[in-house]
Amino acid sequence: MGVSIALLLISSIILQVISFIWYSEPDKNLETTVETFVNNNGFIGMLHILQLGILLRLAGVAEINIRNIRQKERFQKGEVVFQNHEISMLNLFKKCMGSAPQVILKIVRTVQEQDPEPFTVFKIAASLAFISFSVLFNQDVCRITLKERKKKIPSAVFFLWNLFVIPLRVVAVALFASVLPFYNLVHFFFVWFLLFLWAWRQKMDLMEDKRGEVLYRIILGVIWYFNCFCGTNGVTKVKRNIYDVFMLLDTMLLLGLWFWRRSVESARLNPLIVNPLVLLGVLAALYFTGFLLKQLYYWKFHPKCPCFRFEVEDQTPQAPLQRSPATMVDSVEPESVTPETITELQPRVTSAEKRMRKMALNFYG
């Protein structure tokens, strides 16, 4: 119970810190009534201290969606798209830092008690599905940046790929923790440190605040411990293959040590309700299926030469005027509209838009 509470508290605090950093950016656009009211009265910091920052974001997105419910062009309504992207990232952080460790604890307890209740098994399966869905949600928000996109089939294949691969990793860590809990902690910090160094070497620069960037790279190491996430610059096929091979070898090591430990101390440990060899076969089948789905996604559905909407906007001469508020354009006399004036009227790319562009370019570029 103490470990569970600690994990929930730590993950919640980190999420609130990241959310507050994003709200504190000088170019942050607060277009909703609820967010403007909270900001003008100085309540943003207090709400995050009370662990209510995510609810504030959800309230802002709900207000924007209600306001623009009859408008079809989603990308031009930039604030709601960027808010959704930030919420999807925060949700992914939460699932990997909070939900995944909770699932591991549930699996360890189930394995040790040898009397799994159907509802407990259902909760474990549902939690794993929600973790996979959080990865899909983040990728799906980035897909909005594509000019042409076929959403349903690629999203389904992407979800199934993660649904088969992520449970393998979580179950492998849980089985290893059930027989060697102390060494599991050592293993986590060692692998996390390697992944953190790899993230640091990539120099993502996703956050405007330097301390926030350090925190993001720490979180990225935790995410990579469970699943591949295109969160660094220049994610190439070679880097993905290096990560896949490393994680496969590490997962095989965990399962091998678990099987060896159970074989050596079979008399002391409670017998499993499933034969260990059968369980290893099922996990291998899960990984193989997920691997095939991943290859299918990158071969058939991943954009080969993606065209991004923001690239089209940046290359269109009329884009600055289209994206500028009408009052700014109307306030300038027609004869005084020069290229320099248009440049001045063009709104700056906000930090939220930069983050979304980088994530989209890393995944689809």
PDB file of N, CA, C and O in Angstrom, residues 46-70:
ATOM      1  N   MET A  46      -2.013  27.627  -7.296  1.00  0.00           N
ATOM      2  CA  MET A  46      -2.722  26.964  -6.206  1.00  0.00           C
ATOM      3  C   MET A  46      -3.444  25.710  -6.703  1.00  0.00           C
ATOM      4  O   MET A  46      -3.441  24.670  -6.028  1.00  0.00           O
ATOM      5  N   LEU A  47      -4.063  25.796  -7.884  1.00  0.00           N
ATOM      6  CA  LEU A  47      -4.756  24.627  -8.420  1.00  0.00           C
ATOM      7  C   LEU A  47      -3.789  23.474  -8.683  1.00  0.00           C
ATOM      8  O   LEU A  47      -4.122  22.304  -8.444  1.00  0.00           O
ATOM      9  N   HIS A  48      -2.592  23.791  -9.147  1.00  0.00           N
ATOM     10  CA  HIS A  48      -1.615  22.728  -9.389  1.00  0.00           C
ATOM     11  C   HIS A  48      -1.084  22.150  -8.079  1.00  0.00           C
ATOM     12  O   HIS A  48      -0.796  20.955  -8.005  1.00  0.00           O
ATOM     13  N   ILE A  49      -0.966  22.990  -7.061  1.00  0.00           N
ATOM     14  CA  ILE A  49      -0.561  22.472  -5.749  1.00  0.00           C
ATOM     15  C   ILE A  49      -1.618  21.514  -5.210  1.00  0.00           C
ATOM     16  O   ILE A  49      -1.302  20.488  -4.588  1.00  0.00           O
ATOM     17  N   LEU A  50      -2.878  21.823  -5.490  1.00  0.00           N
ATOM     18  CA  LEU A  50      -3.983  20.965  -5.063  1.00  0.00           C
ATOM     19  C   LEU A  50      -4.214  19.794  -6.024  1.00  0.00           C
ATOM     20  O   LEU A  50      -5.217  19.084  -5.895  1.00  0.00           O
ATOM     21  N   GLN A  51      -3.310  19.611  -6.981  1.00  0.00           N
ATOM     22  CA  GLN A  51      -3.386  18.504  -7.948  1.00  0.00           C
ATOM     23  C   GLN A  51      -4.610  18.608  -8.859  1.00  0.00           C
ATOM     24  O   GLN A  51      -5.181  17.597  -9.274  1.00  0.00           O
ATOM     25  N   LEU A  52      -4.998  19.844  -9.188  1.00  0.00           N
ATOM     26  CA  LEU A  52      -6.169  20.065 -10.032  1.00  0.00           C
ATOM     27  C   LEU A  52      -5.817  20.709 -11.372  1.00  0.00           C
ATOM     28  O   LEU A  52      -6.702  21.170 -12.096  1.00  0.00           O
ATOM     29  N   GLY A  53      -4.532  20.746 -11.697  1.00  0.00           N
ATOM     30  CA  GLY A  53      -4.120  21.393 -12.945  1.00  0.00           C
ATOM     31  C   GLY A  53      -4.652  20.692 -14.176  1.00  0.00           C
ATOM     32  O   GLY A  53      -5.031  21.336 -15.166  1.00  0.00           O
ATOM     33  N   ILE A  54      -4.694  19.356 -14.160  1.00  0.00           N
ATOM     34  CA  ILE A  54      -5.186  18.607 -15.319  1.00  0.00           C
ATOM     35  C   ILE A  54      -6.677  18.867 -15.521  1.00  0.00           C
ATOM     36  O   ILE A  54      -7.154  18.993 -16.657  1.00  0.00           O
ATOM     37  N   LEU A  55      -7.420  18.957 -14.415  1.00  0.00           N
ATOM     38  CA  LEU A  55      -8.850  19.257 -14.525  1.00  0.00           C
ATOM     39  C   LEU A  55      -9.081  20.637 -15.137  1.00  0.00           C
ATOM     40  O   LEU A  55     -10.038  20.835 -15.891  1.00  0.00           O
ATOM     41  N   LEU A  56      -8.213  21.588 -14.824  1.00  0.00           N
ATOM     42  CA  LEU A  56      -8.316  22.913 -15.429  1.00  0.00           C
ATOM     43  C   LEU A  56      -8.120  22.829 -16.939  1.00  0.00           C
ATOM     44  O   LEU A  56      -8.843  23.479 -17.703  1.00  0.00           O
ATOM     45  N   ARG A  57      -7.175  22.026 -17.371  1.00  0.00           N
ATOM     46  CA  ARG A  57      -6.946  21.858 -18.808  1.00  0.00           C
ATOM     47  C   ARG A  57      -8.150  21.217 -19.484  1.00  0.00           C
ATOM     48  O   ARG A  57      -8.570  21.630 -20.572  1.00  0.00           O
ATOM     49  N   LEU A  58      -8.707  20.202 -18.849  1.00  0.00           N
ATOM     50  CA  LEU A  58      -9.875  19.536 -19.424  1.00  0.00           C
ATOM     51  C   LEU A  58     -11.061  20.495 -19.511  1.00  0.00           C
ATOM     52  O   LEU A  58     -11.828  20.459 -20.491  1.00  0.00           O
ATOM     53  N   ALA A  59     -11.213  21.344 -18.496  1.00  0.00           N
ATOM     54  CA  ALA A  59     -12.298  22.325 -18.526  1.00  0.00           C
ATOM     55  C   ALA A  59     -12.094  23.320 -19.666  1.00  0.00           C
ATOM     56  O   ALA A  59     -13.058  23.710 -20.352  1.00  0.00           O
ATOM     57  N   GLY A  60     -10.835  23.718 -19.903  1.00  0.00           N
ATOM     58  CA  GLY A  60     -10.557  24.634 -21.004  1.00  0.00           C
ATOM     59  C   GLY A  60     -10.851  24.014 -22.357  1.00  0.00           C
ATOM     60  O   GLY A  60     -11.442  24.651 -23.234  1.00  0.00           O
ATOM     61  N   VAL A  61     -10.450  22.754 -22.558  1.00  0.00           N
ATOM     62  CA  VAL A  61     -10.717  22.072 -23.829  1.00  0.00           C
ATOM     63  C   VAL A  61     -12.219  21.901 -24.038  1.00  0.00           C
ATOM     64  O   VAL A  61     -12.728  22.071 -25.151  1.00  0.00           O
ATOM     65  N   ALA A  62     -12.935  21.550 -22.973  1.00  0.00           N
ATOM     66  CA  ALA A  62     -14.386  21.388 -23.084  1.00  0.00           C
ATOM     67  C   ALA A  62     -15.046  22.702 -23.498  1.00  0.00           C
ATOM     68  O   ALA A  62     -15.949  22.716 -24.351  1.00  0.00           O
ATOM     69  N   GLU A  63     -14.590  23.814 -22.929  1.00  0.00           N
ATOM     70  CA  GLU A  63     -15.176  25.103 -23.292  1.00  0.00           C
ATOM     71  C   GLU A  63     -14.904  25.454 -24.748  1.00  0.00           C
ATOM     72  O   GLU A  63     -15.792  25.927 -25.462  1.00  0.00           O
ATOM     73  N   ILE A  64     -13.666  25.197 -25.224  1.00  0.00           N
ATOM     74  CA  ILE A  64     -13.333  25.497 -26.618  1.00  0.00           C
ATOM     75  C   ILE A  64     -14.144  24.625 -27.565  1.00  0.00           C
ATOM     76  O   ILE A  64     -14.632  25.083 -28.592  1.00  0.00           O
ATOM     77  N   ASN A  65     -14.273  23.342 -27.221  1.00  0.00           N
ATOM     78  CA  ASN A  65     -15.037  22.433 -28.083  1.00  0.00           C
ATOM     79  C   ASN A  65     -16.503  22.840 -28.176  1.00  0.00           C
ATOM     80  O   ASN A  65     -17.120  22.758 -29.247  1.00  0.00           O
ATOM     81  N   ILE A  66     -17.062  23.267 -27.050  1.00  0.00           N
ATOM     82  CA  ILE A  66     -18.459  23.716 -27.071  1.00  0.00           C
ATOM     83  C   ILE A  66     -18.594  24.986 -27.912  1.00  0.00           C
ATOM     84  O   ILE A  66     -19.538  25.142 -28.704  1.00  0.00           O
ATOM     85  N   ARG A  67     -17.611  25.874 -27.794  1.00  0.00           N
ATOM     86  CA  ARG A  67     -17.667  27.134 -28.532  1.00  0.00           C
ATOM     87  C   ARG A  67     -17.536  26.917 -30.040  1.00  0.00           C
ATOM     88  O   ARG A  67     -18.157  27.606 -30.845  1.00  0.00           O
ATOM     89  N   ASN A  68     -16.707  25.955 -30.442  1.00  0.00           N
ATOM     90  CA  ASN A  68     -16.436  25.737 -31.862  1.00  0.00           C
ATOM     91  C   ASN A  68     -17.077  24.449 -32.386  1.00  0.00           C
ATOM     92  O   ASN A  68     -16.583  23.856 -33.342  1.00  0.00           O
ATOM     93  N   ILE A  69     -18.154  24.016 -31.771  1.00  0.00           N
ATOM     94  CA  ILE A  69     -18.715  22.707 -32.106  1.00  0.00           C
ATOM     95  C   ILE A  69     -19.237  22.654 -33.541  1.00  0.00           C
ATOM     96  O   ILE A  69     -19.285  21.581 -34.158  1.00  0.00           O
ATOM     97  N   ARG A  70     -19.604  23.788 -34.112  1.00  0.00           N
ATOM     98  CA  ARG A  70     -20.134  23.798 -35.477  1.00  0.00           C
ATOM     99  C   ARG A  70     -19.073  24.110 -36.519  1.00  0.00           C
ATOM    100  O   ARG A  70     -19.395  24.168 -37.704  1.00  0.00           O
TER     101      ARG A  70
END
